[in-house]
PDB file of C-alpha atoms in Angstrom:
ATOM      1  CA  VAL A   1     127.589  70.365 119.069  1.00  0.00           C
ATOM      2  CA  ALA A   2     125.448  69.356 122.039  1.00  0.00           C
ATOM      3  CA  LEU A   3     127.248  71.806 124.349  1.00  0.00           C
ATOM      4  CA  SER A   4     126.791  74.636 121.844  1.00  0.00           C
ATOM      5  CA  ILE A   5     123.081  73.906 121.487  1.00  0.00           C
ATOM      6  CA  LEU A   6     122.572  73.735 125.265  1.00  0.00           C
ATOM      7  CA  GLU A   7     124.531  76.961 125.795  1.00  0.00           C
ATOM      8  CA  LEU A   8     122.517  78.658 123.054  1.00  0.00           C
ATOM      9  CA  LEU A   9     119.324  77.516 124.790  1.00  0.00           C
ATOM     10  CA  LEU A  10     120.424  78.850 128.195  1.00  0.00           C
ATOM     11  CA  VAL A  11     121.513  82.160 126.709  1.00  0.00           C
ATOM     12  CA  SER A  12     118.196  82.495 124.892  1.00  0.00           C
ATOM     13  CA  VAL A  13     116.290  81.793 128.115  1.00  0.00           C
ATOM     14  CA  GLY A  14     118.346  84.464 129.887  1.00  0.00           C
ATOM     15  CA  ALA A  15     117.600  87.025 127.190  1.00  0.00           C
ATOM     16  CA  LEU A  16     113.914  86.086 127.386  1.00  0.00           C
ATOM     17  CA  LEU A  17     113.906  86.616 131.149  1.00  0.00           C
ATOM     18  CA  ASP A  18     115.434  90.069 130.721  1.00  0.00           C
ATOM     19  CA  ALA A  19     112.835  91.035 128.131  1.00  0.00           C
ATOM     20  CA  THR A  20     109.695  89.646 129.775  1.00  0.00           C
ATOM     21  CA  TRP A  21     110.170  89.131 133.525  1.00  0.00           C
ATOM     22  CA  SER A  22     112.863  91.450 134.856  1.00  0.00           C
ATOM     23  CA  PRO A  23     111.180  94.106 137.046  1.00  0.00           C
ATOM     24  CA  CYS A  24     114.332  96.213 136.908  1.00  0.00           C
ATOM     25  CA  CYS A  25     114.330  96.568 133.125  1.00  0.00           C
ATOM     26  CA  ARG A  26     110.872  98.131 133.089  1.00  0.00           C
ATOM     27  CA  SER A  27     110.601 101.895 132.973  1.00  0.00           C
ATOM     28  CA  LEU A  28     109.069 103.582 136.013  1.00  0.00           C
ATOM     29  CA  GLY A  29     106.092 105.816 135.440  1.00  0.00           C
ATOM     30  CA  THR A  30     107.187 108.553 137.842  1.00  0.00           C
ATOM     31  CA  CYS A  31     110.719 109.169 139.039  1.00  0.00           C
ATOM     32  CA  GLN A  32     111.802 111.994 141.354  1.00  0.00           C
ATOM     33  CA  SER A  33     115.022 110.964 143.059  1.00  0.00           C
ATOM     34  CA  LEU A  34     116.689 108.312 140.897  1.00  0.00           C
ATOM     35  CA  HIS A  35     118.935 108.882 137.912  1.00  0.00           C
ATOM     36  CA  ALA A  36     117.227 108.794 134.521  1.00  0.00           C
ATOM     37  CA  ASP A  37     119.031 105.584 133.551  1.00  0.00           C
ATOM     38  CA  ASP A  38     117.906 103.920 136.781  1.00  0.00           C
ATOM     39  CA  CYS A  39     114.315 104.917 136.120  1.00  0.00           C
ATOM     40  CA  SER A  40     114.327 103.713 132.519  1.00  0.00           C
ATOM     41  CA  GLY A  41     116.069 100.438 133.365  1.00  0.00           C
ATOM     42  CA  LYS A  42     119.170 101.105 131.253  1.00  0.00           C
ATOM     43  CA  SER A  43     121.492 100.750 134.241  1.00  0.00           C
ATOM     44  CA  CYS A  44     119.994  97.415 135.312  1.00  0.00           C
ATOM     45  CA  GLN A  45     122.156  94.304 135.104  1.00  0.00           C
ATOM     46  CA  GLY A  46     121.010  91.797 132.514  1.00  0.00           C
ATOM     47  CA  VAL A  47     121.208  88.035 132.901  1.00  0.00           C
ATOM     48  CA  VAL A  48     123.233  87.716 129.681  1.00  0.00           C
ATOM     49  CA  PRO A  49     124.601  90.246 127.173  1.00  0.00           C
ATOM     50  CA  VAL A  50     122.294  90.974 124.246  1.00  0.00           C
ATOM     51  CA  TRP A  51     124.805  89.565 121.767  1.00  0.00           C
ATOM     52  CA  ALA A  52     125.674  86.472 123.840  1.00  0.00           C
ATOM     53  CA  ALA A  53     123.823  84.084 121.515  1.00  0.00           C
ATOM     54  CA  THR A  54     126.333  84.790 118.737  1.00  0.00           C
ATOM     55  CA  TRP A  55     129.018  82.841 120.624  1.00  0.00           C
ATOM     56  CA  PRO A  56     127.483  79.327 120.630  1.00  0.00           C
ATOM     57  CA  ALA A  57     125.987  79.945 117.189  1.00  0.00           C
ATOM     58  CA  ALA A  58     129.396  80.939 115.801  1.00  0.00           C
ATOM     59  CA  GLY A  59     130.897  77.862 117.429  1.00  0.00           C
ATOM     60  CA  LEU A  60     128.526  75.654 115.483  1.00  0.00           C
ATOM     61  CA  VAL A  61     129.354  77.367 112.188  1.00  0.00           C
ATOM     62  CA  VAL A  62     133.075  78.078 112.589  1.00  0.00           C
ATOM     63  CA  LEU A  63     134.271  75.124 114.672  1.00  0.00           C
ATOM     64  CA  ALA A  64     131.778  72.255 114.812  1.00  0.00           C
ATOM     65  CA  ALA A  65     130.816  72.101 111.120  1.00  0.00           C
ATOM     66  CA  PRO A  66     134.407  72.302 109.725  1.00  0.00           C
ATOM     67  CA  LEU A  67     135.604  69.760 112.295  1.00  0.00           C
ATOM     68  CA  ARG A  68     132.895  67.338 111.233  1.00  0.00           C
ATOM     69  CA  MET A  69     133.876  67.753 107.575  1.00  0.00           C
ATOM     70  CA  VAL A  70     137.551  67.166 108.415  1.00  0.00           C
ATOM     71  CA  LEU A  71     136.734  63.997 110.340  1.00  0.00           C
ATOM     72  CA  LYS A  72     134.478  62.822 107.543  1.00  0.00           C
ATOM     73  CA  SER A  73     137.124  63.479 104.883  1.00  0.00           C
ATOM     74  CA  THR A  74     139.751  61.674 106.951  1.00  0.00           C
ATOM     75  CA  THR A  75     137.495  58.651 107.317  1.00  0.00           C
ATOM     76  CA  VAL A  76     136.829  58.568 103.550  1.00  0.00           C
ATOM     77  CA  ALA A  77     140.533  58.879 102.720  1.00  0.00           C
ATOM     78  CA  LEU A  78     141.504  56.109 105.153  1.00  0.00           C
ATOM     79  CA  THR A  79     138.821  53.838 103.733  1.00  0.00           C
ATOM     80  CA  VAL A  80     140.031  54.386 100.156  1.00  0.00           C
ATOM     81  CA  VAL A  81     143.651  53.808 101.169  1.00  0.00           C
ATOM     82  CA  GLU A  82     142.773  50.612 102.978  1.00  0.00           C
ATOM     83  CA  GLN A  83     140.820  49.268 100.017  1.00  0.00           C
ATOM     84  CA  SER A  84     143.621  50.152  97.610  1.00  0.00           C
ATOM     85  CA  SER A  85     146.199  48.469  99.842  1.00  0.00           C
ATOM     86  CA  ARG A  86     144.197  45.308  99.869  1.00  0.00           C
ATOM     87  CA  ASN A  87     143.973  45.252  96.061  1.00  0.00           C
ATOM     88  CA  ASP A  88     147.574  45.853  94.986  1.00  0.00           C
ATOM     89  CA  ASP A  89     149.465  47.006  98.121  1.00  0.00           C
ATOM     90  CA  ARG A  90     149.780  50.514  96.637  1.00  0.00           C
ATOM     91  CA  ILE A  91     148.216  53.790  97.728  1.00  0.00           C
ATOM     92  CA  HIS A  92     146.150  55.369  94.964  1.00  0.00           C
ATOM     93  CA  ALA A  93     144.769  58.860  95.042  1.00  0.00           C
ATOM     94  CA  PRO A  94     141.045  58.782  95.809  1.00  0.00           C
ATOM     95  CA  LYS A  95     138.814  59.274  92.819  1.00  0.00           C
ATOM     96  CA  GLY A  96     135.569  61.119  92.561  1.00  0.00           C
ATOM     97  CA  ASN A  97     134.358  64.541  93.597  1.00  0.00           C
ATOM     98  CA  GLY A  98     133.199  63.747  97.135  1.00  0.00           C
ATOM     99  CA  HIS A  99     132.804  66.473  99.698  1.00  0.00           C
ATOM    100  CA  GLY A 100     135.501  65.000 101.932  1.00  0.00           C
ATOM    101  CA  VAL A 101     138.141  64.995  99.173  1.00  0.00           C
ATOM    102  CA  ALA A 102     137.192  68.487  98.099  1.00  0.00           C
ATOM    103  CA  TRP A 103     137.529  69.641 101.691  1.00  0.00           C
ATOM    104  CA  VAL A 104     141.022  68.146 101.986  1.00  0.00           C
ATOM    105  CA  GLY A 105     142.112  69.874  98.789  1.00  0.00           C
ATOM    106  CA  LYS A 106     140.785  73.252  99.839  1.00  0.00           C
ATOM    107  CA  ARG A 107     141.858  73.073 103.451  1.00  0.00           C
ATOM    108  CA  PRO A 108     145.242  74.815 103.101  1.00  0.00           C
ATOM    109  CA  ARG A 109     143.607  77.823 101.468  1.00  0.00           C
ATOM    110  CA  ILE A 110     141.002  78.369 104.145  1.00  0.00           C
ATOM    111  CA  MET A 111     143.091  77.359 107.147  1.00  0.00           C
ATOM    112  CA  VAL A 112     144.033  80.973 107.910  1.00  0.00           C
ATOM    113  CA  PHE A 113     140.366  81.984 107.868  1.00  0.00           C
ATOM    114  CA  LEU A 114     139.392  79.121 110.177  1.00  0.00           C
ATOM    115  CA  VAL A 115     142.169  79.951 112.634  1.00  0.00           C
ATOM    116  CA  LEU A 116     141.177  83.619 112.785  1.00  0.00           C
ATOM    117  CA  ALA A 117     137.474  82.815 113.042  1.00  0.00           C
ATOM    118  CA  GLY A 118     138.180  80.249 115.757  1.00  0.00           C
ATOM    119  CA  LEU A 119     140.221  82.725 117.790  1.00  0.00           C
ATOM    120  CA  VAL A 120     137.476  85.346 117.486  1.00  0.00           C
ATOM    121  CA  THR A 121     134.881  82.790 118.583  1.00  0.00           C
ATOM    122  CA  VAL A 122     136.926  81.736 121.605  1.00  0.00           C
ATOM    123  CA  GLY A 123     137.563  85.363 122.553  1.00  0.00           C
ATOM    124  CA  CYS A 124     133.845  86.098 122.265  1.00  0.00           C
ATOM    125  CA  GLY A 125     133.141  83.128 124.523  1.00  0.00           C
ATOM    126  CA  ALA A 126     135.604  84.339 127.148  1.00  0.00           C
ATOM    127  CA  THR A 127     133.931  87.757 127.149  1.00  0.00           C
ATOM    128  CA  VAL A 128     130.465  86.232 127.483  1.00  0.00           C
ATOM    129  CA  LEU A 129     131.579  84.034 130.384  1.00  0.00           C
ATOM    130  CA  THR A 130     133.104  87.019 132.178  1.00  0.00           C
ATOM    131  CA  GLU A 131     129.935  89.086 131.899  1.00  0.00           C
ATOM    132  CA  VAL A 132     127.640  86.188 132.810  1.00  0.00           C
ATOM    133  CA  SER A 133     129.766  85.384 135.871  1.00  0.00           C
ATOM    134  CA  LEU A 134     129.624  89.006 137.022  1.00  0.00           C
ATOM    135  CA  ALA A 135     125.864  88.987 136.488  1.00  0.00           C
ATOM    136  CA  GLY A 136     125.606  85.828 138.584  1.00  0.00           C
ATOM    137  CA  LEU A 137     127.485  87.463 141.448  1.00  0.00           C
ATOM    138  CA  HIS A 138     125.275  90.555 141.124  1.00  0.00           C
ATOM    139  CA  PHE A 139     122.061  88.542 141.428  1.00  0.00           C
ATOM    140  CA  ALA A 140     123.413  86.194 144.103  1.00  0.00           C
ATOM    141  CA  ALA A 141     124.119  89.189 146.353  1.00  0.00           C
ATOM    142  CA  ARG A 142     120.426  90.139 146.064  1.00  0.00           C
ATOM    143  CA  CYS A 143     118.944  86.725 146.801  1.00  0.00           C
ATOM    144  CA  PRO A 144     117.502  87.525 149.232  1.00  0.00           C
ATOM    145  CA  LEU A 145     117.419  91.300 149.679  1.00  0.00           C
ATOM    146  CA  GLU A 146     118.134  92.367 153.232  1.00  0.00           C
ATOM    147  CA  ARG A 147     115.429  93.827 155.461  1.00  0.00           C
ATOM    148  CA  ALA A 148     116.112  96.299 158.245  1.00  0.00           C
ATOM    149  CA  SER A 149     114.316  95.702 161.529  1.00  0.00           C
ATOM    150  CA  SER A 150     113.939  99.429 162.163  1.00  0.00           C
ATOM    151  CA  ARG A 151     112.893 102.554 160.332  1.00  0.00           C
ATOM    152  CA  CYS A 152     115.254 104.388 157.999  1.00  0.00           C
ATOM    153  CA  GLY A 153     117.705 106.273 160.171  1.00  0.00           C
ATOM    154  CA  VAL A 154     121.341 106.839 160.903  1.00  0.00           C
ATOM    155  CA  GLU A 155     122.315 103.178 160.512  1.00  0.00           C
ATOM    156  CA  VAL A 156     120.204 102.497 157.420  1.00  0.00           C
ATOM    157  CA  CYS A 157     119.428 105.288 154.961  1.00  0.00           C
ATOM    158  CA  PRO A 158     119.131 104.559 151.203  1.00  0.00           C
ATOM    159  CA  SER A 159     121.327 107.416 150.058  1.00  0.00           C
ATOM    160  CA  SER A 160     120.217 107.358 146.420  1.00  0.00           C
ATOM    161  CA  VAL A 161     116.578 108.209 147.204  1.00  0.00           C
ATOM    162  CA  CYS A 162     116.740 109.471 150.800  1.00  0.00           C
ATOM    163  CA  ARG A 163     119.064 112.007 152.379  1.00  0.00           C
ATOM    164  CA  ARG A 164     120.625 113.213 155.600  1.00  0.00           C
ATOM    165  CA  ASP A 165     121.678 116.851 155.517  1.00  0.00           C
ATOM    166  CA  THR A 166     124.057 116.523 158.480  1.00  0.00           C
ATOM    167  CA  ASP A 167     125.343 113.784 160.749  1.00  0.00           C
ATOM    168  CA  PHE A 168     122.674 114.712 163.271  1.00  0.00           C
ATOM    169  CA  SER A 169     119.804 114.909 160.754  1.00  0.00           C
ATOM    170  CA  PRO A 170     117.191 112.152 160.362  1.00  0.00           C
ATOM    171  CA  CYS A 171     116.847 110.114 157.178  1.00  0.00           C
ATOM    172  CA  VAL A 172     114.341 111.993 154.999  1.00  0.00           C
ATOM    173  CA  CYS A 173     112.753 110.291 151.990  1.00  0.00           C
ATOM    174  CA  GLY A 174     109.961 112.747 151.225  1.00  0.00           C
ATOM    175  CA  ARG A 175     107.201 111.860 148.742  1.00  0.00           C
ATOM    176  CA  LEU A 176     108.928 108.789 147.450  1.00  0.00           C
ATOM    177  CA  GLN A 177     107.002 106.222 145.401  1.00  0.00           C
ATOM    178  CA  GLU A 178     107.166 102.568 146.398  1.00  0.00           C
ATOM    179  CA  GLU A 179     108.360 101.541 142.917  1.00  0.00           C
ATOM    180  CA  GLU A 180     111.224 104.013 143.095  1.00  0.00           C
ATOM    181  CA  MET A 181     112.270 102.818 146.542  1.00  0.00           C
ATOM    182  CA  ALA A 182     112.236  99.159 145.440  1.00  0.00           C
ATOM    183  CA  ARG A 183     114.346  99.993 142.378  1.00  0.00           C
ATOM    184  CA  ALA A 184     116.872 101.874 144.508  1.00  0.00           C
ATOM    185  CA  LEU A 185     117.109  99.024 147.030  1.00  0.00           C
ATOM    186  CA  PHE A 186     117.734  96.486 144.281  1.00  0.00           C
ATOM    187  CA  LEU A 187     120.268  98.489 142.284  1.00  0.00           C
ATOM    188  CA  ASN A 188     122.344  99.579 145.276  1.00  0.00           C
ATOM    189  CA  ASP A 189     121.810  96.475 147.439  1.00  0.00           C
ATOM    190  CA  PHE A 190     120.470  98.529 150.347  1.00  0.00           C
ATOM    191  CA  SER A 191     118.576  97.037 153.257  1.00  0.00           C
ATOM    192  CA  ALA A 192     114.841  97.651 153.034  1.00  0.00           C
ATOM    193  CA  CYS A 193     113.740 100.058 155.760  1.00  0.00           C
ATOM    194  CA  GLN A 194     110.556 102.000 156.462  1.00  0.00           C
ATOM    195  CA  PRO A 195     110.766 105.778 155.985  1.00  0.00           C
ATOM    196  CA  TYR A 196     109.260 107.845 158.775  1.00  0.00           C
ATOM    197  CA  GLU A 197     106.909 109.468 156.245  1.00  0.00           C
ATOM    198  CA  TRP A 198     105.347 106.192 155.143  1.00  0.00           C
ATOM    199  CA  TYR A 199     102.211 104.418 156.304  1.00  0.00           C
ATOM    200  CA  SER A 200     101.936 100.674 156.879  1.00  0.00           C
ATOM    201  CA  TRP A 201     100.078 100.084 153.585  1.00  0.00           C
ATOM    202  CA  GLN A 202     102.999 101.629 151.703  1.00  0.00           C
ATOM    203  CA  MET A 203     105.383  99.186 153.360  1.00  0.00           C
ATOM    204  CA  GLN A 204     103.129  96.300 152.355  1.00  0.00           C
ATOM    205  CA  LYS A 205     103.278  97.449 148.747  1.00  0.00           C
ATOM    206  CA  LEU A 206     107.050  97.851 148.997  1.00  0.00           C
ATOM    207  CA  GLU A 207     107.353  94.318 150.375  1.00  0.00           C
ATOM    208  CA  GLU A 208     105.440  92.960 147.365  1.00  0.00           C
ATOM    209  CA  LEU A 209     107.721  94.820 144.986  1.00  0.00           C
ATOM    210  CA  VAL A 210     110.849  93.670 146.820  1.00  0.00           C
ATOM    211  CA  LEU A 211     109.648  90.059 146.556  1.00  0.00           C
ATOM    212  CA  LYS A 212     109.348  90.429 142.775  1.00  0.00           C
ATOM    213  CA  TYR A 213     112.919  91.710 142.540  1.00  0.00           C
ATOM    214  CA  GLU A 214     114.053  88.973 144.909  1.00  0.00           C
ATOM    215  CA  ASN A 215     112.406  86.141 142.977  1.00  0.00           C
ATOM    216  CA  PHE A 216     113.890  87.385 139.737  1.00  0.00           C
ATOM    217  CA  ALA A 217     117.354  87.682 141.296  1.00  0.00           C
ATOM    218  CA  CYS A 218     117.225  84.099 142.614  1.00  0.00           C
ATOM    219  CA  VAL A 219     116.141  82.619 139.279  1.00  0.00           C
ATOM    220  CA  ALA A 220     118.580  84.788 137.319  1.00  0.00           C
ATOM    221  CA  GLY A 221     121.413  83.839 139.664  1.00  0.00           C
ATOM    222  CA  LEU A 222     120.813  80.110 139.184  1.00  0.00           C
ATOM    223  CA  LEU A 223     120.524  80.549 135.422  1.00  0.00           C
ATOM    224  CA  SER A 224     123.752  82.560 135.310  1.00  0.00           C
ATOM    225  CA  LEU A 225     125.517  79.851 137.309  1.00  0.00           C
ATOM    226  CA  ALA A 226     124.318  77.111 134.949  1.00  0.00           C
ATOM    227  CA  THR A 227     125.262  79.195 131.916  1.00  0.00           C
ATOM    228  CA  SER A 228     128.740  79.846 133.316  1.00  0.00           C
ATOM    229  CA  VAL A 229     129.442  76.189 134.183  1.00  0.00           C
ATOM    230  CA  LEU A 230     128.256  74.935 130.811  1.00  0.00           C
ATOM    231  CA  GLY A 231     130.057  77.799 129.092  1.00  0.00           C
ATOM    232  CA  VAL A 232     133.382  76.865 130.677  1.00  0.00           C
ATOM    233  CA  MET A 233     132.979  73.317 129.387  1.00  0.00           C
ATOM    234  CA  LEU A 234     132.092  74.618 125.928  1.00  0.00           C
ATOM    235  CA  LEU A 235     135.058  76.994 125.897  1.00  0.00           C
ATOM    236  CA  ILE A 236     137.464  74.175 126.791  1.00  0.00           C
ATOM    237  CA  VAL A 237     136.074  72.026 123.982  1.00  0.00           C
ATOM    238  CA  GLN A 238     136.348  74.933 121.526  1.00  0.00           C
ATOM    239  CA  LEU A 239     139.983  75.511 122.497  1.00  0.00           C
ATOM    240  CA  ALA A 240     140.707  71.827 121.934  1.00  0.00           C
ATOM    241  CA  CYS A 241     138.950  71.840 118.543  1.00  0.00           C
ATOM    242  CA  CYS A 242     140.319  75.155 117.335  1.00  0.00           C
ATOM    243  CA  PRO A 243     142.329  74.570 114.097  1.00  0.00           C
TER     244      PRO A 243
END
């Protein structure tokens, strides 16, 4: 239960970061060179999948709650048997309409449902862990973003927003906005370089934008790592508790 609640909390924090702080998920006002999905933020990597919270929540409903009822019913049955044995050394069927006894009586009929629901929950958890781990690697590769010591040229040319017509042509970026350049650097993990067409104040603005992407990537990477480690522990416990 505690692992499910902690995992649910981490997943919720990750979804909140995507919705409120991620600079990549925000739509750009003007976009000339990037793909439409890159400009709108649809192609940006999220910290966690949108539906990730359903995994720990389903674990609480499908696995934790039934397991608690089974343990409770077993404890009640053992107590009744022990008391009966002390009285006349015979095992009597427990009387009353307690929840534990009712659960034991109904268990064979819902066992198939619990097994199927448990397998679906575990499979959902494995999928969430895979995507969160990939997201962690994505953000870790961008913490920090690389900076080129020279202008954009033959060695360093962000191909998604700048171009070289031939092998002997310079790297041309044209009238490229700073926001668009920062988005391209982050998505494609390019080294930040200064286009020949840019002034120094444009590079200062680009550096500020790159720092925002960088800070988000570092925090998101740590959060993804924590979510993955805790998720592996939760998945192991769910496999052990699966009916």
